[in-house]
Amino acid sequence: MSRGDASDRLTGVSGASPTRVTVTDVARAAGVARATAARVLGGYGSVHAGLQERVREAAAALGYQPNTLARSMATGVTHTIGVVVADIGNPFFAGVVRGIADSARAAGYDTIVVNTDESAVREQDAVRVLLGKQIDGLVVASAVGAADDPAHLRAAVERGVPVVAVDRELPALDVDAVVIDNHDIAAAAVRHLTAAGHRRVALAWGPALPHRPRSLRTLLDASGRDLPTSGARLRGWADALTEAGHEPDPALVMTGSQTIEGVRRFVTRQLQADDPATAVFATETDAVLGTLAAARDLGLRIPEDLSVVGFDDSPWATVTVPALTMVEQPVRQLGQTAAARLVQRIEGRGAGAARTRALRGRLVERDSVAAPRA
Amino acid sequence: MSRGDASDRLTGVSGASPTRVTVTDVARAAGVARATAARVLGGYGSVHAGLQERVREAAAALGYQPNTLARSMATGVTHTIGVVVADIGNPFFAGVVRGIADSARAAGYDTIVVNTDESAVREQDAVRVLLGKQIDGLVVASAVGAADDPAHLRAAVERGVPVVAVDRELPALDVDAVVIDNHDIAAAAVRHLTAAGHRRVALAWGPALPHRPRSLRTLLDASGRDLPTSGARLRGWADALTEAGHEPDPALVMTGSQTIEGVRRFVTRQLQADDPATAVFATETDAVLGTLAAARDLGLRIPEDLSVVGFDDSPWATVTVPALTMVEQPVRQLGQTAAARLVQRIEGRGAGAARTRALRGRLVERDSVAAPRA
DNA sequence: ATGAAAGCGCTAACAT
DNA sequence: ATGTTAGCGCTTTCAT
């Protein structure tokens, strides 16, 4: 931790130069003042062409590399945005992150990505770390429920660090958000099923609750406290069913352990019930996998015995048998839009009230939906 | 860039405090010297309990948050490792990154992840940015071919920044590496096919080459210049075939455009050839998808008409029909091991010569392999 | 156009 | 145990 350790390291690993070369070194070698060398190396102010040359040569000869930390200390700006994402292992978020990086890069910003594994604690940590690193702005796909107070993010806002929510809104905070219109696309997906004649459409998965709510209202209320995306999808499901004249039965909604295995058990139960579900709306990739596993367990054929619509289209959805009808989300665009908005905020343009921008999902129809058995 | 802009931003976005609170502010509020405040806030040195209390209260009251940049400037250490990864959208690398972050976090290091989308130019950029941010070490899954000179990474090493290669070795550089034993697991996969009676095992995909090499030697040489992983898998394929007494025919190796569509065309051609392939060894996820697409196009059944072994086991490999026999790689462990090694290097323990550590893949047998048709 | 000097927020010698 | 002072590498007045 001491300076001594640091230089031990420098000399120890490989016959490396025992000390980094700084503007001071370059200035001395070029025979100019530090300020002059700094001006050409930093690309600001104005310096006689001849001197520029000399400084550049000296810098190249010494192998000078700028220290961005020092620059940031002096300017108060890092040209870096932080990204806090709940699950980088999910291709959805991976795509979002790439979109953010694309857009940020184009605007001259670096990105630092931190994964929280859906843990609220790690999210707080991540935000603290990023703020400590003096990022200029923050894009966050938060793991906190819609009802929880995101104090760590409020701290960012209060310090004047612009925050943009991506995919998951932050109703408790007055910040910009870029999301998918989950209610509409979910409703469209379920409408596709009711149009084919389905009345009993199971939903996997919904909010994680300790025990199954009896009434639809209780369920909707509970989901309002869950992740905003999952609540919106649930409401879309309910609205589409209602619209088709069917009662949205809370018993059709999975509220238990949200894992592939949990879905498998839930769907199995739904298919063996007295008034069995004839279709499943799977709102996450893992829910699709669990549903397919359940169907195979029971020897049910898709779509003859069971119709399925799932979230997050992916290349493998075309090689299953049958190919799956899926909701496609504009992931990359989601990230790009969020980063663009953030850069606007950082650079002081686009001031004004926080705004939520909703992007549209798309239903990709393949072969996993048919009319229910008579 | 100017200080003026920065404070405009601070005041503009929300009624935020126009200036950050520093140790100096806290010290003044607590009525102690800066050093004293710094000691308790930074958690070093020793300070009378009573004063500690007072400083902490003042800090809390003012909402003090440490500036890690300034700390790093003073100490010369960032407690941050950089991760450069070729494709964060690939679940394989997503898993590796999580492993790295786990392990780093446990050792008290933050991680900064940069994605390069398999572009050598962006990789250079990424490394420069990370070095500028004064990271303490670097984990890299490089996009550069085994034959290319990774000057950007050499620069890191020469500056005394420890580098650990993950998944993809850097033969041109004397650095630690943590990889999968691609040769062995590929050979095991192909052996599994020859054991079932296959002689004509197509490989999708191999090295990207402008035109198909005529001889096996030319092919192997060419692949030596490609990504180290793909070369090793190719050699594993060749060795397993040879071992079973079959000539590894270079015509069975895909060398063209490495996309799902490219694989689909390649496999289609292989299956319609005079002496058709009876099995496909797909060395990447997208190669598996292309292979399945080709089989479906031709109305071939797996495994009756075509056997398939693929790389990168994944939950969806169990829900295809049939479930797929796949190579599973210990992705998380790969990342954890790499980060652990890096931390050792950073902290000066585990000095000595660079070492490559190879982790073993595992063949997960399911239902996509059978004896070839007579 | 160039140079001298101050300062960003923190840590770390060096007094006391 | 506390305070004083210098300094990390850079940018940015302010002189000249």
XYZ file of C-alpha atoms in Angstrom, chain B residues 141-361:
221
model
C -8.987 -12.321 -23.478
C -7.249 -10.976 -26.517
C -8.672 -10.764 -30.001
C -5.236 -10.746 -31.620
C -4.080 -13.802 -33.508
C -1.370 -16.009 -32.086
C 1.070 -14.734 -34.705
C 0.422 -11.025 -34.291
C 2.509 -8.896 -32.005
C 0.473 -7.556 -29.102
C 2.429 -4.326 -28.716
C -0.288 -2.718 -26.627
C -0.058 -5.500 -24.083
C 3.703 -5.489 -24.131
C 3.492 -1.815 -23.255
C 1.527 -2.734 -20.160
C 4.055 -5.329 -19.114
C 6.909 -2.908 -19.674
C 5.254 -0.360 -17.489
C 5.227 -2.932 -14.766
C 1.510 -3.604 -14.900
C 0.929 -7.336 -14.429
C -1.048 -8.985 -17.223
C -2.839 -12.321 -17.126
C -4.254 -13.852 -20.290
C -7.539 -15.667 -19.922
C -8.926 -18.260 -22.329
C -6.608 -17.089 -25.073
C -2.880 -17.410 -24.505
C -0.391 -14.806 -25.642
C 2.520 -16.853 -26.935
C 4.359 -13.723 -28.013
C 4.333 -12.374 -24.490
C 5.852 -13.747 -21.334
C 2.765 -13.532 -19.149
C 0.655 -15.857 -17.047
C -2.299 -17.482 -18.725
C -5.356 -19.399 -17.571
C -6.975 -21.382 -20.332
C -9.078 -24.395 -21.140
C -7.224 -27.409 -22.424
C -8.870 -27.013 -25.791
C -6.814 -29.644 -27.510
C -7.722 -32.338 -25.045
C -11.384 -31.597 -24.735
C -11.740 -31.277 -28.505
C -9.976 -34.600 -28.944
C -12.269 -36.131 -26.342
C -15.314 -34.807 -28.169
C -14.155 -36.183 -31.516
C -13.097 -39.452 -29.919
C -16.636 -39.752 -28.640
C -17.752 -39.576 -32.282
C -15.177 -41.988 -33.664
C -16.011 -44.407 -30.899
C -19.586 -44.352 -32.174
C -18.261 -45.322 -35.589
C -17.871 -41.977 -37.362
C -15.022 -41.517 -39.833
C -16.092 -38.336 -41.607
C -16.377 -35.725 -38.860
C -16.775 -32.172 -40.136
C -15.365 -29.304 -38.094
C -17.307 -26.072 -37.847
C -15.716 -23.695 -37.379
C -11.969 -23.537 -37.924
C -9.665 -20.657 -38.768
C -10.947 -17.889 -41.040
C -8.870 -18.153 -44.220
C -9.192 -16.568 -47.631
C -9.170 -19.955 -49.410
C -9.260 -23.562 -48.382
C -5.830 -25.106 -47.803
C -5.134 -28.292 -49.764
C -3.081 -30.134 -47.192
C -3.617 -30.770 -43.544
C -0.220 -29.296 -42.788
C -1.084 -26.021 -44.509
C -4.308 -25.919 -42.571
C -2.642 -26.515 -39.232
C 0.000 -23.913 -40.005
C -2.668 -21.397 -40.880
C -4.621 -22.140 -37.741
C -1.448 -21.543 -35.754
C -1.753 -17.944 -36.824
C -5.384 -17.732 -35.791
C -6.831 -17.519 -32.302
C -5.005 -19.985 -30.051
C -8.270 -21.599 -28.959
C -9.409 -22.394 -32.454
C -6.000 -23.791 -33.410
C -5.986 -26.088 -30.408
C -9.458 -27.377 -31.157
C -8.491 -28.066 -34.726
C -5.436 -30.022 -33.643
C -7.540 -31.962 -31.167
C -9.899 -32.890 -33.968
C -7.049 -33.985 -36.232
C -5.339 -35.990 -33.520
C -8.471 -37.842 -32.472
C -9.216 -38.814 -36.056
C -5.651 -39.925 -36.681
C -5.649 -41.894 -33.491
C -8.761 -43.732 -34.683
C -6.998 -44.552 -37.938
C -8.841 -42.034 -40.116
C -7.196 -39.443 -42.280
C -8.157 -35.898 -41.103
C -9.404 -34.516 -44.392
C -8.882 -30.722 -44.645
C -11.966 -30.570 -46.844
C -13.975 -31.350 -43.719
C -12.841 -28.142 -42.018
C -14.756 -24.928 -42.385
C -12.474 -22.015 -43.198
C -14.906 -19.445 -44.497
C -17.103 -16.773 -42.993
C -17.645 -17.499 -39.332
C -21.298 -16.756 -38.870
C -24.383 -18.867 -38.250
C -25.250 -18.516 -41.932
C -21.740 -19.457 -42.996
C -21.920 -22.621 -40.924
C -25.315 -23.457 -42.307
C -23.971 -23.310 -45.859
C -20.819 -25.207 -44.971
C -22.647 -27.998 -43.210
C -25.206 -28.252 -45.985
C -22.381 -28.727 -48.466
C -20.708 -31.301 -46.264
C -23.873 -33.314 -45.983
C -24.489 -33.331 -49.713
C -20.908 -34.172 -50.697
C -19.988 -37.427 -52.450
C -18.441 -38.792 -49.317
C -20.663 -36.915 -46.865
C -19.858 -36.104 -43.279
C -21.836 -38.199 -40.824
C -21.066 -36.038 -37.820
C -20.307 -32.416 -37.045
C -18.040 -31.125 -34.323
C -19.183 -27.543 -33.723
C -16.543 -25.561 -31.857
C -18.633 -22.505 -31.065
C -22.207 -21.872 -30.011
C -23.039 -20.243 -33.303
C -21.570 -23.227 -35.104
C -24.018 -25.455 -33.257
C -26.912 -23.231 -34.280
C -25.816 -23.193 -37.915
C -25.452 -26.963 -37.897
C -28.927 -27.506 -36.491
C -30.335 -25.119 -39.076
C -28.647 -27.041 -41.895
C -29.945 -30.348 -40.599
C -33.445 -28.972 -40.441
C -33.188 -27.549 -43.963
C -32.252 -30.942 -45.310
C -34.836 -32.747 -43.231
C -32.145 -34.777 -41.495
C -32.781 -36.171 -38.066
C -30.336 -35.996 -35.225
C -28.790 -38.353 -34.250
C -30.173 -40.894 -36.737
C -28.942 -39.090 -39.832
C -26.340 -36.828 -38.297
C -24.462 -36.761 -35.024
C -23.509 -33.481 -33.391
C -21.185 -32.486 -30.582
C -20.940 -28.805 -29.803
C -19.076 -26.321 -27.684
C -20.389 -24.387 -24.760
C -23.062 -26.170 -22.889
C -26.034 -24.035 -22.035
C -29.488 -24.498 -20.569
C -31.103 -24.439 -23.996
C -29.033 -27.439 -25.083
C -31.394 -29.557 -23.000
C -34.585 -28.369 -24.648
C -33.683 -28.912 -28.260
C -34.812 -32.152 -29.884
C -32.789 -34.114 -29.231
C -30.935 -32.721 -26.239
C -27.401 -31.947 -27.322
C -24.123 -33.529 -26.325
C -21.945 -30.568 -25.486
C -18.586 -29.511 -24.164
C -18.911 -27.667 -20.899
C -16.201 -25.219 -19.942
C -15.621 -24.118 -16.344
C -16.171 -20.469 -17.243
C -16.567 -18.975 -13.836
C -13.583 -20.851 -12.498
C -11.548 -19.688 -15.456
C -12.198 -16.100 -14.456
C -11.683 -16.703 -10.769
C -8.370 -18.391 -11.328
C -7.138 -15.654 -13.630
C -8.043 -12.907 -11.199
C -6.499 -14.748 -8.282
C -3.262 -15.120 -10.187
C -3.320 -11.466 -11.138
C -3.792 -10.374 -7.562
C -0.819 -12.498 -6.571
C 1.311 -10.742 -9.137
C 0.074 -7.326 -8.104
C 0.816 -7.932 -4.505
C 4.285 -9.220 -5.247
C 3.653 -12.700 -3.926
C 3.922 -15.458 -6.511
C 6.736 -13.824 -8.406
C 8.779 -15.982 -10.721
C 8.373 -17.139 -14.277
C 5.121 -16.801 -16.153
C 3.009 -19.925 -16.048
C 0.112 -21.237 -18.051
C -2.560 -23.006 -16.122
C -4.927 -25.203 -18.126
C -8.381 -26.073 -16.798
C -10.255 -29.104 -18.039
C -13.454 -28.998 -20.048
